[in-house]
PDB file of C-alpha atoms and ligand atoms in Angstrom:
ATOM      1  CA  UNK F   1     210.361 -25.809 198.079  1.00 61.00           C
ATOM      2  CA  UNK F   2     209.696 -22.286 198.806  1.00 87.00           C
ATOM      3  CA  UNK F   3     207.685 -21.264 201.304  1.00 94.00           C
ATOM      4  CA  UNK F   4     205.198 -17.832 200.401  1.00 94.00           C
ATOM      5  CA  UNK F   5     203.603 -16.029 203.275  1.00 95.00           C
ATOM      6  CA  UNK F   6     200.875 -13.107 202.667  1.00 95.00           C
ATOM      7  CA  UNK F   7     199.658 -10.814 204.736  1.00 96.00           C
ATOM      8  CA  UNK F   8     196.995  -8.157 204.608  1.00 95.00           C
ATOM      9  CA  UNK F   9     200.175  -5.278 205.237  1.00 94.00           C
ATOM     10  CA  UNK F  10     203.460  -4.304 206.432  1.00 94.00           C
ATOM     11  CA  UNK F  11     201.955  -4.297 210.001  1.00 95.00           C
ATOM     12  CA  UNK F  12     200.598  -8.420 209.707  1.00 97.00           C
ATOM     13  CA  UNK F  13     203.622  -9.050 208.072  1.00 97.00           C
ATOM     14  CA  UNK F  14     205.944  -7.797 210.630  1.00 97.00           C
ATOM     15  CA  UNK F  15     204.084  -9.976 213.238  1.00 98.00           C
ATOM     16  CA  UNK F  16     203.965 -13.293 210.888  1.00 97.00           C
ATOM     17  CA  UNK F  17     208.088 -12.786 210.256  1.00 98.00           C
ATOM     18  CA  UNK F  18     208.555 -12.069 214.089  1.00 98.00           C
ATOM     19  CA  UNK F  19     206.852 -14.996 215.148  1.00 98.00           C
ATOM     20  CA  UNK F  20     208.300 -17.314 212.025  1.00 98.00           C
ATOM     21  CA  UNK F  21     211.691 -15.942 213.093  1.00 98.00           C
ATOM     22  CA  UNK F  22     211.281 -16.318 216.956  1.00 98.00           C
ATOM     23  CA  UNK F  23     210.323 -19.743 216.193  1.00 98.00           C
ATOM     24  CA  UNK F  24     213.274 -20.707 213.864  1.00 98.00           C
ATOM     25  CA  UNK F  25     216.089 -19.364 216.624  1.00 98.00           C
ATOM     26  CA  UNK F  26     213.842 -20.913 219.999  1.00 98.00           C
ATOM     27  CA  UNK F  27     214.390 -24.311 218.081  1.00 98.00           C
ATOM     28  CA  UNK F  28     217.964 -23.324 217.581  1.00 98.00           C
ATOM     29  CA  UNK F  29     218.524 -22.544 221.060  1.00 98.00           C
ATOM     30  CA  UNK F  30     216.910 -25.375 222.672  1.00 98.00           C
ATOM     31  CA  UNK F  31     219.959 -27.919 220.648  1.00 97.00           C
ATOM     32  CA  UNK F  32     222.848 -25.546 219.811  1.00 96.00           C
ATOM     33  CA  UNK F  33     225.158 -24.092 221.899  1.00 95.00           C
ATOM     34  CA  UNK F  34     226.308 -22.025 218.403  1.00 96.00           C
ATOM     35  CA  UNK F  35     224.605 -18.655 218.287  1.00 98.00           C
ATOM     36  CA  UNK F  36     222.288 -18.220 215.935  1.00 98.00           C
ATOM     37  CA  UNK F  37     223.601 -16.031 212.697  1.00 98.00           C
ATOM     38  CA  UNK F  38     221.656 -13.606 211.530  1.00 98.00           C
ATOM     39  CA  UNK F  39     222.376 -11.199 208.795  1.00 98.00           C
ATOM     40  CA  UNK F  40     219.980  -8.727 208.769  1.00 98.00           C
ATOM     41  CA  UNK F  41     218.437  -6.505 206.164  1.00 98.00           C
ATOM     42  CA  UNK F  42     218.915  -2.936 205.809  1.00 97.00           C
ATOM     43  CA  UNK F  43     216.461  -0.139 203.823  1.00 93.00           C
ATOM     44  CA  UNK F  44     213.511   0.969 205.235  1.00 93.00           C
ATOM     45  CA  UNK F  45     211.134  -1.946 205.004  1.00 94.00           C
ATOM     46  CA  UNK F  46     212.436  -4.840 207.739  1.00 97.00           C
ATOM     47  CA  UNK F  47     212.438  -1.924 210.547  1.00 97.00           C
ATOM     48  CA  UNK F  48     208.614  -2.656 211.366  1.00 97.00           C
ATOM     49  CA  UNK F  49     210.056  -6.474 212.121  1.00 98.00           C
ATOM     50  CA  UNK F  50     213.196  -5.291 213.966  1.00 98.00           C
ATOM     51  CA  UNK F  51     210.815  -3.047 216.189  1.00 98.00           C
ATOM     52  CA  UNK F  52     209.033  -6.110 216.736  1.00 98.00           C
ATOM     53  CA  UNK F  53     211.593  -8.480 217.693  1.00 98.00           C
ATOM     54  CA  UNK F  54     212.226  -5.589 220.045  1.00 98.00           C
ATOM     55  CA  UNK F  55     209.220  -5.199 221.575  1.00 98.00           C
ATOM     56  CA  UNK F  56     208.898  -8.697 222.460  1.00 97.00           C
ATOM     57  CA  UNK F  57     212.423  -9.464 222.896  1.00 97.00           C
ATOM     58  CA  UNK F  58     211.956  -9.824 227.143  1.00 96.00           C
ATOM     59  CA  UNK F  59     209.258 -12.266 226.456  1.00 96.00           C
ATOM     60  CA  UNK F  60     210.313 -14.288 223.170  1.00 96.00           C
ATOM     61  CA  UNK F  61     212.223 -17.148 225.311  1.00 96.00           C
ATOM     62  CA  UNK F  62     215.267 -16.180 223.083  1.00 97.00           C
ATOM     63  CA  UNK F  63     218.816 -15.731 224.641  1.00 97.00           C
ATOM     64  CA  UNK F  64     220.154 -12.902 222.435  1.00 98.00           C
ATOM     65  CA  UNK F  65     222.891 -13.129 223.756  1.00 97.00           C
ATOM     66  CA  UNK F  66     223.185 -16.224 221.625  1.00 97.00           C
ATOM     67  CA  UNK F  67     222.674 -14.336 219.116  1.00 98.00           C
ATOM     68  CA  UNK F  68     225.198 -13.138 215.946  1.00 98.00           C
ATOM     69  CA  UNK F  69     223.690 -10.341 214.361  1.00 98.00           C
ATOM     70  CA  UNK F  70     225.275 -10.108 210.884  1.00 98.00           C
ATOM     71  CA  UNK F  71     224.403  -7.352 207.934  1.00 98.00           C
ATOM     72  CA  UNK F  72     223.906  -8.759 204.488  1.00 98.00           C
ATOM     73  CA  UNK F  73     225.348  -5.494 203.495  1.00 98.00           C
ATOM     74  CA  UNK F  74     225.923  -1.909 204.459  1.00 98.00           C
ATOM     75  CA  UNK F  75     226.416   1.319 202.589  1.00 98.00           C
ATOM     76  CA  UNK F  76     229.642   2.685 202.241  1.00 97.00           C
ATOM     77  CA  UNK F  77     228.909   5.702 205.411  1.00 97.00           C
ATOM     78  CA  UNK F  78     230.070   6.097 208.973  1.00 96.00           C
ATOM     79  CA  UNK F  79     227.643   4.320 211.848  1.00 97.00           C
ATOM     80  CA  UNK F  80     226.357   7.077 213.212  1.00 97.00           C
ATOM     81  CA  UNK F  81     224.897   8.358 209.503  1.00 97.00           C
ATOM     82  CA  UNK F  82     221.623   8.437 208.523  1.00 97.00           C
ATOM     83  CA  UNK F  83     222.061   6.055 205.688  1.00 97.00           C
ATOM     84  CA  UNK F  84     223.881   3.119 208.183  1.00 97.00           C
ATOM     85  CA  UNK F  85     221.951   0.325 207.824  1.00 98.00           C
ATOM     86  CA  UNK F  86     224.211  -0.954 211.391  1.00 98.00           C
ATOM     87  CA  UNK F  87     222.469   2.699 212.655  1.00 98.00           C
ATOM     88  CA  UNK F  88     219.023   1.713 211.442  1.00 98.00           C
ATOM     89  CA  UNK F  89     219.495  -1.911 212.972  1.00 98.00           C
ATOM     90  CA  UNK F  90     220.762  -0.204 216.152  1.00 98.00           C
ATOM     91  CA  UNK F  91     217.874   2.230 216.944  1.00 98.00           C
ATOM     92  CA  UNK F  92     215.339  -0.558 215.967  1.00 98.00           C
ATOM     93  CA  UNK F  93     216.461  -3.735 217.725  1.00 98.00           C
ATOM     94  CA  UNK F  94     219.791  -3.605 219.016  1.00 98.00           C
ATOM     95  CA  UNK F  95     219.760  -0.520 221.529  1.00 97.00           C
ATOM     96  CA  UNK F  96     216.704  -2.757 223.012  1.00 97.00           C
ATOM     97  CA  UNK F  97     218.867  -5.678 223.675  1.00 97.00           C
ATOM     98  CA  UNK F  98     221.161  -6.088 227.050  1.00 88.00           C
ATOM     99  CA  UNK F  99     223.510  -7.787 224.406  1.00 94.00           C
ATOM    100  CA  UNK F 100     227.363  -7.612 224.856  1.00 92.00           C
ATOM    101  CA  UNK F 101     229.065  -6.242 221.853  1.00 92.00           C
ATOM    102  CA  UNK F 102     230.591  -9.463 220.570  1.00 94.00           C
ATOM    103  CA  UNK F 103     227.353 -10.492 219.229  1.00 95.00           C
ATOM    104  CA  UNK F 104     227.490  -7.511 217.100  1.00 98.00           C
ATOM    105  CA  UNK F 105     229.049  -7.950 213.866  1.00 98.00           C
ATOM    106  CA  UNK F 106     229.060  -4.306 211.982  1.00 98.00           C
ATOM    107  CA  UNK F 107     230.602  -4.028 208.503  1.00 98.00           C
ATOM    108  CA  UNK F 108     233.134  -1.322 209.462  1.00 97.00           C
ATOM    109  CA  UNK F 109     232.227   1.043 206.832  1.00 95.00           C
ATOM    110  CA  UNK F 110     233.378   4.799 207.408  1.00 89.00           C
ATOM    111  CA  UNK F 111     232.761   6.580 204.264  1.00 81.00           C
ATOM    112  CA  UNK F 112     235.842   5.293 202.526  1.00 83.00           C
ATOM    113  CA  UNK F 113     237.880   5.225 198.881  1.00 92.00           C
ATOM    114  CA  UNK F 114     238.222   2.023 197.131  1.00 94.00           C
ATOM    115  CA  UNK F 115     241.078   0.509 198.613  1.00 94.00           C
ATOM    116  CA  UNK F 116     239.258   1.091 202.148  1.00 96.00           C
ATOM    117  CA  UNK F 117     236.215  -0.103 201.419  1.00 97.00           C
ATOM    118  CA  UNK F 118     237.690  -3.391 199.501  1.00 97.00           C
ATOM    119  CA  UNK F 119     239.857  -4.049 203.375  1.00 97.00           C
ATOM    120  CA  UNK F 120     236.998  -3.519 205.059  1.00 97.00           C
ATOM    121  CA  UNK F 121     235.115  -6.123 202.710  1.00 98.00           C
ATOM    122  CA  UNK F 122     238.012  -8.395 203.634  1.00 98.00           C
ATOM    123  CA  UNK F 123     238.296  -7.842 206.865  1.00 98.00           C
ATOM    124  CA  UNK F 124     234.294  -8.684 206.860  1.00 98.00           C
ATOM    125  CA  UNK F 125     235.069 -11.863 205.212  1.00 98.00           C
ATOM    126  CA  UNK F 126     237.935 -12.906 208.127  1.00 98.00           C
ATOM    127  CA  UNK F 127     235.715 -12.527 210.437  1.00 98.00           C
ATOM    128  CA  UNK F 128     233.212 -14.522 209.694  1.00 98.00           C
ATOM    129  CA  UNK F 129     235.322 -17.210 208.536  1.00 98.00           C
ATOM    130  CA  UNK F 130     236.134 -17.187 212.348  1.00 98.00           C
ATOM    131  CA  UNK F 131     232.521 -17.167 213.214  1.00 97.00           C
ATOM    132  CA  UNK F 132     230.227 -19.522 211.185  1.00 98.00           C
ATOM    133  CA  UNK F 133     230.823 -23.312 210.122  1.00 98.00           C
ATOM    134  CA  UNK F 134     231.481 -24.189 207.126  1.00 98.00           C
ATOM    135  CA  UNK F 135     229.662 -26.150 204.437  1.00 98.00           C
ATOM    136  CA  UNK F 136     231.009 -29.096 202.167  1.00 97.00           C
ATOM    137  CA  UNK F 137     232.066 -26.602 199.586  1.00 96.00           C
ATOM    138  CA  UNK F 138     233.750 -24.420 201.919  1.00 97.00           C
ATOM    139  CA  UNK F 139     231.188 -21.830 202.361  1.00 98.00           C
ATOM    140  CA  UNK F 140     230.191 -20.591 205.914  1.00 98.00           C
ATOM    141  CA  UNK F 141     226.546 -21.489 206.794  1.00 98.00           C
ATOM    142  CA  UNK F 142     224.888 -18.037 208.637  1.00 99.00           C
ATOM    143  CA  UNK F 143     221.342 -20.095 210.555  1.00 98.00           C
ATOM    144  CA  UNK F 144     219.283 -17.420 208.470  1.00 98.00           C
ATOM    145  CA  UNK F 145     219.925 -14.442 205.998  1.00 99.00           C
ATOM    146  CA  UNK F 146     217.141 -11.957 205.953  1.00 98.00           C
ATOM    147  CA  UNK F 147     216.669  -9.550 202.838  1.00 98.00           C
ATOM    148  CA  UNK F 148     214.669  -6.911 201.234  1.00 98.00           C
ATOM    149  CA  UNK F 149     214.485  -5.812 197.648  1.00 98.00           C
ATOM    150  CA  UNK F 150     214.143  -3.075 195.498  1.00 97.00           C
ATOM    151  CA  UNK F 151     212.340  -1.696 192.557  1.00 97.00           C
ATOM    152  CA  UNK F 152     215.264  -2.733 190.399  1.00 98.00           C
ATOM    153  CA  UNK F 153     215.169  -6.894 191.691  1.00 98.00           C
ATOM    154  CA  UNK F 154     218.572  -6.296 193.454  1.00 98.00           C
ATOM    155  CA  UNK F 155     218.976  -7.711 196.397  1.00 98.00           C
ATOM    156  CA  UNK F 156     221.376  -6.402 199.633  1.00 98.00           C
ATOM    157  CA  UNK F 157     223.664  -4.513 197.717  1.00 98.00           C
ATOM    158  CA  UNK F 158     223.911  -6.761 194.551  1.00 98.00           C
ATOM    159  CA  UNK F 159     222.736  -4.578 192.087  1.00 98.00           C
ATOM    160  CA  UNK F 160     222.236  -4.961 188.240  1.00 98.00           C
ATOM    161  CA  UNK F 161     225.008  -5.204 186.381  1.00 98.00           C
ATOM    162  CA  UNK F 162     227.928  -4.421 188.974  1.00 98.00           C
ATOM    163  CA  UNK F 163     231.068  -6.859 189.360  1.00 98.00           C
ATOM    164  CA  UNK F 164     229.403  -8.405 192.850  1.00 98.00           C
ATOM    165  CA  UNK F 165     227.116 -10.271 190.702  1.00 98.00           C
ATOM    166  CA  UNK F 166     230.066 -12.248 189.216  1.00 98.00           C
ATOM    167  CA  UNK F 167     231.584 -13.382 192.294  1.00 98.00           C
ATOM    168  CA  UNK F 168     231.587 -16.992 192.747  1.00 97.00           C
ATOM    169  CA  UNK F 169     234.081 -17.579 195.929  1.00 97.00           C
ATOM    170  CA  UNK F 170     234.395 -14.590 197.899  1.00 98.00           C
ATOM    171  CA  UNK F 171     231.696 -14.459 201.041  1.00 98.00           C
ATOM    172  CA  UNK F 172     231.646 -10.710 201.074  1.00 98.00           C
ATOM    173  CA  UNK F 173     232.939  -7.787 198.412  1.00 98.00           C
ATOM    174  CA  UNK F 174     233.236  -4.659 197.627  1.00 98.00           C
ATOM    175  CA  UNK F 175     230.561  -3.264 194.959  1.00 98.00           C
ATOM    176  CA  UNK F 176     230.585  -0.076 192.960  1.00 98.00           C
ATOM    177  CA  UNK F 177     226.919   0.623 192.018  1.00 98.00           C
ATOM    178  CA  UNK F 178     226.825   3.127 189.446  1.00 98.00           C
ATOM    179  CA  UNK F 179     223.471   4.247 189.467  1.00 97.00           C
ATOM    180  CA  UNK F 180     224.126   5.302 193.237  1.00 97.00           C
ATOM    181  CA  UNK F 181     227.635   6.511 192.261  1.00 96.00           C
ATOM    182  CA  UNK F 182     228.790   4.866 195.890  1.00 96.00           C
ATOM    183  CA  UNK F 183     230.720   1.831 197.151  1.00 97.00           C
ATOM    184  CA  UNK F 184     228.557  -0.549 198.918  1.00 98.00           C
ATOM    185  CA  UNK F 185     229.953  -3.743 200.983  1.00 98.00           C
ATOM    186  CA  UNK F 186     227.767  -6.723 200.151  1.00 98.00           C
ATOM    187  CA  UNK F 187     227.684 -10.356 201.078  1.00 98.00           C
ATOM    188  CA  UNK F 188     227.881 -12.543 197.972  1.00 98.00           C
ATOM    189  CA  UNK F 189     225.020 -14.892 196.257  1.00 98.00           C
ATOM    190  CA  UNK F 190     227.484 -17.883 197.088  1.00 98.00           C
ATOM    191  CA  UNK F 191     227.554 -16.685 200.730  1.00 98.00           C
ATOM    192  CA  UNK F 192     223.719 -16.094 201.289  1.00 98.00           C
ATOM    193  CA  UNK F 193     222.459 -19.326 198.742  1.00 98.00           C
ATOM    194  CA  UNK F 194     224.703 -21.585 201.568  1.00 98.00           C
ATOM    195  CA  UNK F 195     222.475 -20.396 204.529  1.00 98.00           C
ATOM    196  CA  UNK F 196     219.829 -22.698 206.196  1.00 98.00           C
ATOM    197  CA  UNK F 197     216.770 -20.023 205.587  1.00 98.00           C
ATOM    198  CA  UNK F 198     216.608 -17.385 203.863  1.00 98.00           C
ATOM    199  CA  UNK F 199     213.898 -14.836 203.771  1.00 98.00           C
ATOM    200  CA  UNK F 200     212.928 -12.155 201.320  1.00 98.00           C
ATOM    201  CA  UNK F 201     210.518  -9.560 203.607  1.00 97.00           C
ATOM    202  CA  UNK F 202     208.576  -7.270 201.250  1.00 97.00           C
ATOM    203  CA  UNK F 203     205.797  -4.610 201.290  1.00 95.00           C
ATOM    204  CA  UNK F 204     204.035  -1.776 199.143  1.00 88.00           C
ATOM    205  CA  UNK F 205     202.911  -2.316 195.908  1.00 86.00           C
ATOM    206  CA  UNK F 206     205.803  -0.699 194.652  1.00 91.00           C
ATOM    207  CA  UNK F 207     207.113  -3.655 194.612  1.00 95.00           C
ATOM    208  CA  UNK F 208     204.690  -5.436 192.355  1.00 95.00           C
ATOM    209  CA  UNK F 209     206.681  -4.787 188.787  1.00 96.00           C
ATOM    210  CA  UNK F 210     209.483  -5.900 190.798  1.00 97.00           C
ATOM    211  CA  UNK F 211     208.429  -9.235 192.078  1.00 96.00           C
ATOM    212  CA  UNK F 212     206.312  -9.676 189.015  1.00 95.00           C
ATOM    213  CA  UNK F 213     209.540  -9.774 186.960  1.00 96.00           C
ATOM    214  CA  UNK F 214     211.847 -12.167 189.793  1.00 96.00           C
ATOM    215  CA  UNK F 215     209.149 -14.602 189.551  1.00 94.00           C
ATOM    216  CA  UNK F 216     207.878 -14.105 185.906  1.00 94.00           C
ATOM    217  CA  UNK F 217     210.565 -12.433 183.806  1.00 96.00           C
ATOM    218  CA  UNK F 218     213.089 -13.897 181.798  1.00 97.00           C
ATOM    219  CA  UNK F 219     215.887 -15.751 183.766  1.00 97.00           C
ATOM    220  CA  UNK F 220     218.717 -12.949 183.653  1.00 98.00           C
ATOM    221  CA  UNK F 221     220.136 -12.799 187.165  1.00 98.00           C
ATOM    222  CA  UNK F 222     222.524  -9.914 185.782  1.00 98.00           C
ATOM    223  CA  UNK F 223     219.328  -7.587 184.946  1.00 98.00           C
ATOM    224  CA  UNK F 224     217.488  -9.033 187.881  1.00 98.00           C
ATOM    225  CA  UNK F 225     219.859 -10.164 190.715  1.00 98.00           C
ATOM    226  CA  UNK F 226     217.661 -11.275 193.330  1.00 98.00           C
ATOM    227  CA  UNK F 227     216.834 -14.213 190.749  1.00 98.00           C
ATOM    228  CA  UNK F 228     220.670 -15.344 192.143  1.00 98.00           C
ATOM    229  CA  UNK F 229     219.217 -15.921 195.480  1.00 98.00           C
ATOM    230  CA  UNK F 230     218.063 -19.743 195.345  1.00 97.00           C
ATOM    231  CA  UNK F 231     219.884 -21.416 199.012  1.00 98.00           C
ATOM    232  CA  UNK F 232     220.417 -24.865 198.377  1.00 96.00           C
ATOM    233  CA  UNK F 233     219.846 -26.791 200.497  1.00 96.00           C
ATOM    234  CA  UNK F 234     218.394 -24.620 202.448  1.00 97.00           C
ATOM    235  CA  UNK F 235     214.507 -22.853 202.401  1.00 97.00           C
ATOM    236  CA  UNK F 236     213.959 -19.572 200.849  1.00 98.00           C
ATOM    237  CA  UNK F 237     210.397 -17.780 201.976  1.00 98.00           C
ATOM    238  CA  UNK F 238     208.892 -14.534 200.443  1.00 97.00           C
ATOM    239  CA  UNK F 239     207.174 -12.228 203.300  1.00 97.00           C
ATOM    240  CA  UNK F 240     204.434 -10.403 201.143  1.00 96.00           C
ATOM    241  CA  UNK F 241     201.890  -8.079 201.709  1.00 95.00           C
ATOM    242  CA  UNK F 242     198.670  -8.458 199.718  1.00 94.00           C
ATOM    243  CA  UNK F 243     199.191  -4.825 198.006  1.00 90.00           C
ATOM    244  CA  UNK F 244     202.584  -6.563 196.771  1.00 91.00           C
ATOM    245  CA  UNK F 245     201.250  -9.322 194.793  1.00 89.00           C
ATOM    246  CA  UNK F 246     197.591  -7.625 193.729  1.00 87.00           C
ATOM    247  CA  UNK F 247     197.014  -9.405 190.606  1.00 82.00           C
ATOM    248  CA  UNK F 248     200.130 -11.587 190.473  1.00 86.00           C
ATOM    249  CA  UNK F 249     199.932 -15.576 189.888  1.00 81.00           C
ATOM    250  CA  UNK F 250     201.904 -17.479 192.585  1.00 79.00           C
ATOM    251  CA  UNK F 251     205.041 -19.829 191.210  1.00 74.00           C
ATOM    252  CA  UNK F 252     203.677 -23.276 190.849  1.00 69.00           C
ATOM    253  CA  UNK F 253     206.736 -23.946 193.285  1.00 63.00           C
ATOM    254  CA  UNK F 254     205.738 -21.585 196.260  1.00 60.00           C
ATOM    255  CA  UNK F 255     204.169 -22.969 198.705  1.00 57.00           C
ATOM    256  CA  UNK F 256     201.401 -20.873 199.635  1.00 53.00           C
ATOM    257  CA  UNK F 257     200.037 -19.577 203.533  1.00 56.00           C
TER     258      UNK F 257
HETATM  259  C1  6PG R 301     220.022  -1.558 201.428  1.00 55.77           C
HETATM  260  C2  6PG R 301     219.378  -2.910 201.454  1.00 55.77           C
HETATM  261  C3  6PG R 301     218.635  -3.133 200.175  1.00 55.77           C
HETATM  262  C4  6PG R 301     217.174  -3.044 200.561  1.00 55.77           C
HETATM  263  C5  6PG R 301     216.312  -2.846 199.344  1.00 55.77           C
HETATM  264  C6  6PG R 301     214.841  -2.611 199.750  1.00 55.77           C
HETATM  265  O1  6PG R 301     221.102  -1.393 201.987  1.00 55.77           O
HETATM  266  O2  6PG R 301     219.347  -0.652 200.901  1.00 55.77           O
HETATM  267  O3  6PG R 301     220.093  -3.902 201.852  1.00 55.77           O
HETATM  268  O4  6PG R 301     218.880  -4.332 199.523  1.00 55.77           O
HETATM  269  O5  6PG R 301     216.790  -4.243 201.240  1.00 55.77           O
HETATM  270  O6  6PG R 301     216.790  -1.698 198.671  1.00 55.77           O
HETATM  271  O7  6PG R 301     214.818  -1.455 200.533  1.00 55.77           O
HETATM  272  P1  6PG R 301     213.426  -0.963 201.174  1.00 55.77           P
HETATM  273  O8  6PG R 301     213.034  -2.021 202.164  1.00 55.77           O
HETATM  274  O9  6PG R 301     213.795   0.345 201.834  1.00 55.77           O
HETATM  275  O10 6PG R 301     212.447  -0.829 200.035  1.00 55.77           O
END
């Protein structure tokens, strides 16, 4: 079942994900001694949720220090750079936290050449096969992968036809997206379908053609790639503002709030 929440705009939207989220890692804490994995989004859209989740961090109930703050994927710059998505994460939510730095898992990115970036995507990988369990086929589990999408359906940084789309073992790659002419370092649709929730958090109308076509268009994952993203057995919920979806009919499987 999937699971569609709508809200009037960005700004409800932000507070029905904070609370949804708050909620999902409260129930972690209160029976896991695991932290709670989170890979987090990057662009511009999830910020309003990070500064959220920041805002109310002192008075969620949540130990973030039980915590694992993941990226489902980071561009192919150094930290500090405008473009990080670790930078954006950083000045929204992390720099808010009194969180040690081994709940911080960056994708080491520095602005490097192929064979760099393809380590790094390795070295990515490594680590979280330290960090998360693992699932009967192998695959780690991360509690809950959040992610945003743009005007072309892809999804992190799995983008129309580029070679990430074909993975079907590695947890995290390297990805040349031609259209940006830039390396990317992604985690793969195997990884992110094996998480527990996963949560597509989207806003402007923009977005309509785009979400029009993932839940109406022909199946063609490889035009379309966050049509890939269907967890099993976990839950997959669309955060939607109303501007979003103007017009649109709801999948007959989406459960609608
Ligand atoms: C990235 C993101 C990417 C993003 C979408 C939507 O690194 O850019 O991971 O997948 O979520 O492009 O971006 P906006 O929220 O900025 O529209």
């Amino acid at each position: 079942m999937t699971q569609l929440l709508v809200a009037r705009d960005v700004t409800e939207l932000a507070a029905r994900a904070e609370q949804w989220l708050i909620e999902l890692i409260r129930d972690h804490q209160a029976t896991n001694s695991t932290p709670f994995s989170l890979a987090l989004a990057g662009g511009s859209t999830p910020k309003a949720l990070y500064q959220r989740l920041a805002a109310s961090s002192k008075t969620s109930g949540i130990d973030w220090n039980r915590v694992l703050f993941l990226w489902g994927d980071e561009r192919n710059v150094p930290a500090d750079h405008a473009d990080s998505n670790y930078r954006m994460v950083r000045e929204s939510l992390l720099d808010k936290l009194e969180i040690g730095s081994q709940s911080i898992l960056r994708i080491p990115t520095e602005g490097d050449d192929e064979a760099q970036v393809s380590q790094t995507a390795l070295q990515y990988e490594i680590e979280l096969k330290r960090q998360l369990p693992l699932n009967s086929d192998g695959l780690g589990v991360i509690d809950c992968v959040l992610l945003g999408m743009g005007d072309d359906v892809h999804t992190a940084s799995l983008f129309p036809e580029t070679t990430a789309l074909r993975e079907t073992s590695r947890w995290v790659v390297a990805n040349y997206v031609p259209k940006l002419s830039t390396w990317r370092v992604t985690l793969t649709s195997p990884l992110i379908n094996a998480a527990k929730q996963v949560a597509f958090f989207i806003a402007g109308s923009s977005k309509g053609p785009a979400i029009n076509t993932l839940w109406h268009g022909p199946h063609q994952p490889e035009l379309y790639p966050s049509q890939m993203i269907q967890p099993r057995p976990g839950e997959l919920t669309f955060f939607v503002d109303k501007p979003t979806i103007e017009g649109l009919s709801v999948p007959s499987n989406n459960r609608m709030q």
